[in-house]
Coordinates of C-alpha atoms in Angstrom, one line a residue:
M1 CA -161.1 125.4 101.8
S2 CA -162.2 126.2 98.3
T3 CA -160.2 124.3 95.7
C4 CA -160.6 126.9 92.9
S5 CA -157.4 128.9 93.6
A6 CA -153.9 128.3 94.9
F7 CA -150.5 129.9 94.5
E8 CA -148.9 128.6 91.3
T9 CA -145.7 129.7 89.6
D10 CA -142.7 128.6 87.7
V11 CA -139.5 127.9 89.6
R12 CA -136.0 127.3 88.4
I13 CA -133.9 124.4 89.7
E14 CA -131.0 126.1 91.4
S15 CA -129.3 122.8 92.2
K16 CA -129.9 119.1 92.1
D17 CA -127.8 117.1 94.5
L18 CA -127.5 113.4 95.3
I19 CA -127.9 113.3 99.1
A20 CA -128.2 109.5 99.7
D21 CA -128.4 106.3 97.6
G22 CA -131.4 106.9 95.4
V23 CA -132.3 110.3 96.8
V24 CA -131.9 113.7 95.2
A25 CA -132.6 117.1 96.7
L26 CA -133.9 119.9 94.5
T27 CA -133.3 123.5 95.5
L28 CA -135.9 125.7 93.8
R29 CA -136.1 129.5 93.2
E30 CA -139.0 131.5 91.7
A31 CA -138.1 131.8 88.0
D32 CA -138.3 135.7 88.0
G33 CA -136.5 136.0 91.4
R34 CA -139.5 137.1 93.4
P35 CA -140.1 135.9 97.0
L36 CA -141.9 132.6 97.4
P37 CA -144.8 132.2 99.9
R38 CA -143.8 131.5 103.5
W39 CA -144.5 128.0 104.8
A40 CA -144.4 126.1 108.1
P41 CA -143.0 122.7 109.0
G42 CA -145.2 119.9 107.6
A43 CA -146.0 121.8 104.3
H44 CA -145.7 120.3 100.9
I45 CA -145.8 121.5 97.3
D46 CA -147.2 120.1 94.1
L47 CA -144.4 119.6 91.5
M48 CA -146.1 119.6 88.1
L49 CA -144.1 117.4 85.7
G50 CA -146.1 117.2 82.5
E51 CA -148.6 114.4 83.0
H52 CA -147.4 113.8 86.5
T53 CA -148.3 116.0 89.5
R54 CA -146.7 114.8 92.7
Q55 CA -146.5 116.1 96.2
Y56 CA -143.2 116.6 98.0
S57 CA -142.6 117.9 101.5
L58 CA -140.6 121.0 102.0
C59 CA -137.5 120.2 104.0
G60 CA -135.5 123.4 103.8
D61 CA -135.5 126.6 105.9
P62 CA -139.0 128.1 106.5
G63 CA -137.4 131.4 107.0
D64 CA -135.9 131.5 103.5
D65 CA -138.5 133.1 101.2
H66 CA -136.4 132.8 98.1
R67 CA -135.6 129.0 98.1
W68 CA -137.7 125.9 98.5
R69 CA -136.1 122.5 99.0
V70 CA -137.6 119.0 98.4
A71 CA -136.0 115.6 98.4
V72 CA -137.2 112.8 96.1
R73 CA -136.5 109.1 96.4
R74 CA -136.2 107.1 93.2
E75 CA -139.2 104.7 93.0
P76 CA -138.8 102.4 90.0
G77 CA -142.2 100.8 90.8
G78 CA -144.0 104.0 91.4
R79 CA -146.3 106.1 89.2
G80 CA -143.5 107.9 87.3
G81 CA -143.0 111.2 89.1
S82 CA -139.8 110.2 90.9
L83 CA -138.3 108.8 87.7
E84 CA -139.1 112.1 85.9
V85 CA -137.2 114.0 88.7
H86 CA -134.2 111.6 88.8
D87 CA -133.8 110.9 85.1
H88 CA -134.9 114.1 83.3
L89 CA -134.7 117.2 85.5
R90 CA -131.5 119.2 85.5
A91 CA -130.1 122.2 87.3
D92 CA -131.5 125.4 85.6
D93 CA -134.6 123.7 84.3
V94 CA -137.9 125.5 84.9
V95 CA -140.8 123.6 86.4
R96 CA -144.3 124.5 87.5
V97 CA -145.2 124.3 91.2
R98 CA -148.4 124.8 93.3
G99 CA -148.7 125.4 97.0
P100 CA -147.5 125.3 99.7
R101 CA -150.3 123.4 101.5
N102 CA -150.1 122.0 105.0
H103 CA -152.2 119.1 106.4
F104 CA -149.4 118.0 108.8
P105 CA -148.8 121.1 110.9
L106 CA -146.6 121.1 114.1
R107 CA -148.8 121.8 117.1
P108 CA -147.4 123.4 120.2
A109 CA -146.3 120.9 122.9
A110 CA -143.9 120.6 125.8
R111 CA -142.4 117.4 124.3
Y112 CA -142.4 115.7 120.9
L113 CA -141.6 112.2 119.7
F114 CA -140.7 112.2 116.0
I115 CA -140.7 108.9 114.1
A116 CA -139.6 108.8 110.5
G117 CA -139.2 106.0 108.0
G118 CA -137.0 106.5 104.9
I119 CA -138.0 109.5 102.8
G120 CA -140.6 110.3 105.6
I121 CA -137.8 112.3 107.2
T122 CA -138.5 115.2 104.9
P123 CA -141.4 116.8 106.7
I124 CA -139.9 115.8 110.1
L125 CA -136.6 117.6 109.4
P126 CA -137.9 121.2 109.7
M127 CA -140.2 120.1 112.6
V128 CA -137.1 119.1 114.6
A129 CA -135.5 122.5 114.0
A130 CA -138.7 124.2 115.0
A131 CA -139.0 122.2 118.2
E132 CA -135.4 122.9 119.0
A133 CA -135.9 126.7 118.4
A134 CA -139.0 126.6 120.7
G135 CA -137.1 125.1 123.5
A136 CA -139.3 122.0 123.6
R137 CA -138.1 118.5 124.7
W138 CA -137.9 116.2 121.7
G139 CA -136.5 113.0 120.3
L140 CA -136.3 111.6 116.8
W141 CA -136.3 107.9 115.9
Y142 CA -135.3 107.6 112.2
A143 CA -135.5 104.2 110.4
G144 CA -134.3 103.0 107.0
R145 CA -133.2 99.9 105.2
R146 CA -129.6 100.9 105.0
R147 CA -127.6 103.9 106.4
S148 CA -126.4 104.8 102.9
G149 CA -130.0 105.3 101.7
M150 CA -131.0 107.6 104.6
P151 CA -130.9 111.3 103.7
F152 CA -130.0 114.2 106.0
L153 CA -127.9 112.1 108.5
D154 CA -125.2 114.8 108.4
D155 CA -127.8 117.5 109.2
L156 CA -129.2 115.5 112.1
A157 CA -125.8 114.6 113.6
A158 CA -125.7 118.1 115.1
Y159 CA -128.5 117.1 117.5
G160 CA -126.4 114.3 119.1
E161 CA -128.2 111.7 121.2
R162 CA -131.6 113.2 120.7
V163 CA -131.6 111.5 117.2
S164 CA -131.7 107.7 117.2
V165 CA -130.8 106.2 113.8
H166 CA -132.0 102.7 113.0
P167 CA -130.7 101.2 109.7
R168 CA -132.5 97.9 109.6
D169 CA -129.5 96.0 108.4
E170 CA -127.5 97.2 111.4
T171 CA -129.9 97.6 114.3
G172 CA -133.2 96.0 113.3
R173 CA -136.5 97.8 113.6
I174 CA -137.4 100.5 116.1
D175 CA -138.7 99.1 119.4
L176 CA -142.0 100.8 119.3
D177 CA -143.4 98.9 122.3
T178 CA -140.8 100.5 124.5
L179 CA -140.9 103.9 122.8
L180 CA -144.7 104.2 122.8
G181 CA -145.7 101.9 125.6
D182 CA -146.1 104.6 128.2
P183 CA -148.7 107.3 127.2
R184 CA -147.6 110.8 128.0
P185 CA -150.2 113.5 128.3
D186 CA -147.7 116.3 127.6
T187 CA -146.3 114.7 124.4
L188 CA -147.3 114.8 120.7
V189 CA -146.2 112.0 118.4
Y190 CA -145.4 112.9 114.7
C191 CA -144.9 110.1 112.3
C192 CA -144.2 110.0 108.5
G193 CA -143.1 107.0 106.5
P194 CA -144.3 103.8 104.8
G195 CA -147.7 102.5 105.6
P196 CA -146.6 99.5 107.8
L197 CA -144.7 101.9 110.0
I198 CA -147.6 104.3 110.4
E199 CA -150.0 101.4 111.1
A200 CA -147.7 100.1 113.8
V201 CA -147.3 103.5 115.4
T202 CA -151.1 104.1 115.2
K203 CA -151.8 100.7 116.9
R204 CA -149.4 101.5 119.8
C205 CA -150.8 105.0 120.2
A206 CA -154.4 103.8 120.7
A207 CA -154.0 104.2 124.5
W208 CA -152.6 107.7 124.3
P209 CA -154.7 110.8 124.9
P210 CA -156.9 111.8 122.0
Q211 CA -155.1 113.8 119.2
S212 CA -151.6 112.8 120.5
L213 CA -150.7 111.2 117.2
H214 CA -150.2 113.1 113.9
V215 CA -149.3 111.2 110.8
E216 CA -148.7 111.9 107.1
R217 CA -149.0 109.1 104.6
F218 CA -147.5 108.5 101.2
A219 CA -150.5 106.3 100.1
A220 CA -154.1 105.8 101.3
G221 CA -154.6 104.1 104.6
S222 CA -156.8 101.1 105.1
R223 CA -160.5 101.5 105.8
T224 CA -162.4 99.0 108.0
E225 CA -165.8 100.6 108.0
P226 CA -168.2 99.9 105.1
A227 CA -168.3 102.5 102.4
V228 CA -171.5 104.2 101.2
D229 CA -171.8 103.9 97.5
A230 CA -175.3 105.0 96.7
P231 CA -176.1 107.4 93.9
L232 CA -175.4 110.9 95.0
E233 CA -176.7 114.4 94.1
V234 CA -174.1 117.1 94.4
V235 CA -175.1 120.7 94.4
L236 CA -172.4 123.2 93.5
A237 CA -173.5 126.3 95.4
R238 CA -171.3 128.9 93.7
S239 CA -171.7 127.5 90.2
G240 CA -175.4 127.0 90.5
R241 CA -175.2 123.5 89.1
T242 CA -176.2 120.0 90.2
V243 CA -174.3 116.9 89.2
A244 CA -174.8 113.2 89.8
A245 CA -172.0 111.1 91.3
T246 CA -172.9 107.5 90.4
P247 CA -171.4 104.7 92.4
D248 CA -168.7 104.2 89.8
R249 CA -167.8 107.9 89.5
S250 CA -166.1 110.0 92.1
I251 CA -167.5 113.4 93.1
L252 CA -164.3 114.9 91.7
S253 CA -164.9 113.2 88.3
A254 CA -168.5 114.3 88.2
V255 CA -167.6 117.9 89.0
E256 CA -164.8 118.0 86.4
Q257 CA -167.1 116.5 83.8
A258 CA -169.6 119.3 84.4
G259 CA -166.8 121.8 83.5
V260 CA -166.4 123.3 87.0
P261 CA -162.7 124.1 87.8
V262 CA -161.3 122.2 90.7
L263 CA -157.7 121.6 91.8
S264 CA -156.7 118.0 92.3
A265 CA -153.5 115.9 92.2
C266 CA -153.3 112.5 93.8
A267 CA -156.9 111.2 93.4
E268 CA -156.2 108.9 96.5
G269 CA -157.1 111.2 99.4
V270 CA -153.6 111.7 100.6
C271 CA -152.5 115.2 99.3
G272 CA -155.3 117.5 100.3
T273 CA -155.4 119.4 97.0
C274 CA -159.1 118.8 96.4
E275 CA -160.2 119.8 99.9
T276 CA -163.6 121.4 99.6
F277 CA -166.0 123.1 102.1
V278 CA -169.3 121.2 102.7
L279 CA -172.3 123.5 103.2
D280 CA -174.9 120.8 103.7
G281 CA -175.1 117.0 103.9
L282 CA -173.0 114.4 105.8
P283 CA -169.8 113.3 104.1
D284 CA -168.5 109.7 104.2
H285 CA -164.9 110.5 104.8
R286 CA -162.4 108.1 103.0
D287 CA -159.3 110.3 102.9
S288 CA -156.1 109.7 104.9
I289 CA -155.6 113.3 105.9
L290 CA -158.3 114.7 108.2
T291 CA -158.1 114.1 111.9
E292 CA -161.0 112.5 113.8
A293 CA -162.0 115.9 115.1
E294 CA -162.0 117.4 111.6
R295 CA -164.1 114.4 110.3
R296 CA -166.7 114.9 113.1
A297 CA -167.0 118.6 112.1
N298 CA -168.1 117.5 108.6
D299 CA -167.4 121.0 107.2
R300 CA -164.9 119.8 104.6
M301 CA -164.0 116.8 102.5
M302 CA -161.6 115.4 99.9
I303 CA -163.9 115.0 96.9
C304 CA -161.5 112.6 95.0
V305 CA -162.3 109.7 97.3
S306 CA -165.0 110.6 99.9
R307 CA -168.7 110.0 99.3
S308 CA -171.8 110.9 101.4
H309 CA -174.0 109.4 104.1
T310 CA -176.8 111.5 102.8
P311 CA -178.3 111.4 99.2
R312 CA -177.5 115.0 98.7
L313 CA -174.4 117.2 99.3
V314 CA -174.0 120.9 98.9
L315 CA -170.4 122.0 98.2
D316 CA -168.7 125.3 98.1
L317 CA -167.9 125.0 94.4

């Protein structure tokens, strides 16, 4: 995927609603009233807030091409994006958005296990609706610190016992050993939430069939294999330029300094904005997005964090 173009527009905040303790939902409409691009469960958009560009999962109705909905938890210790949303954005304000982009798509399956932690419910919510509409068997296990801080409980109540709610102060943690202890070849597991939850689910899904588990992270995952930090020559095929990515400089930084336009946002390998096609060379993948199969293909990479196993990379930039 070339990073040089993406849908970008101004949207107007139709409403801003407090939907749980510390969580607001924004309903967005294209500022001129035109239809917005269609999206599928798992997609997110970039909300461009001055110096902050942050990614938020779409959690509304994919069939509504005039409204997008995102939910944002207030994070006082975060990087500032959530505070901008909570403290400064108001209904009728106009903000810039980019996307949608989807690195967490819902694959067809006979049965799903959905596991969400806190605000990680946002991409899972439309997945549940899609699984229900498809006639699949599914169950959702939804964890949070306190019930009052868990958004969308009213929406999920309509699904009855297929939704298992686990406020930690009431029920403790989800029993992942029981939930995931029996690998099921007809089942896909989708998990979104804090890093410790994802790591725990990943560990317990190690015995499941390959590609059973799909996760979306808020922050970069841990890496256990050694990184390759040798000097790197990067050839930009479409621009006809060659840049040097020294060990202390990312490929993204080197490309930007050369004046070649490239979209980026998180700089941590979690949002997918800078995904770029690889035409030659062997990437050293350090992102938290690509599946193992996608990494083995070596035809794309996230240039904000990934490096190279070869001294030369040719990119579609």
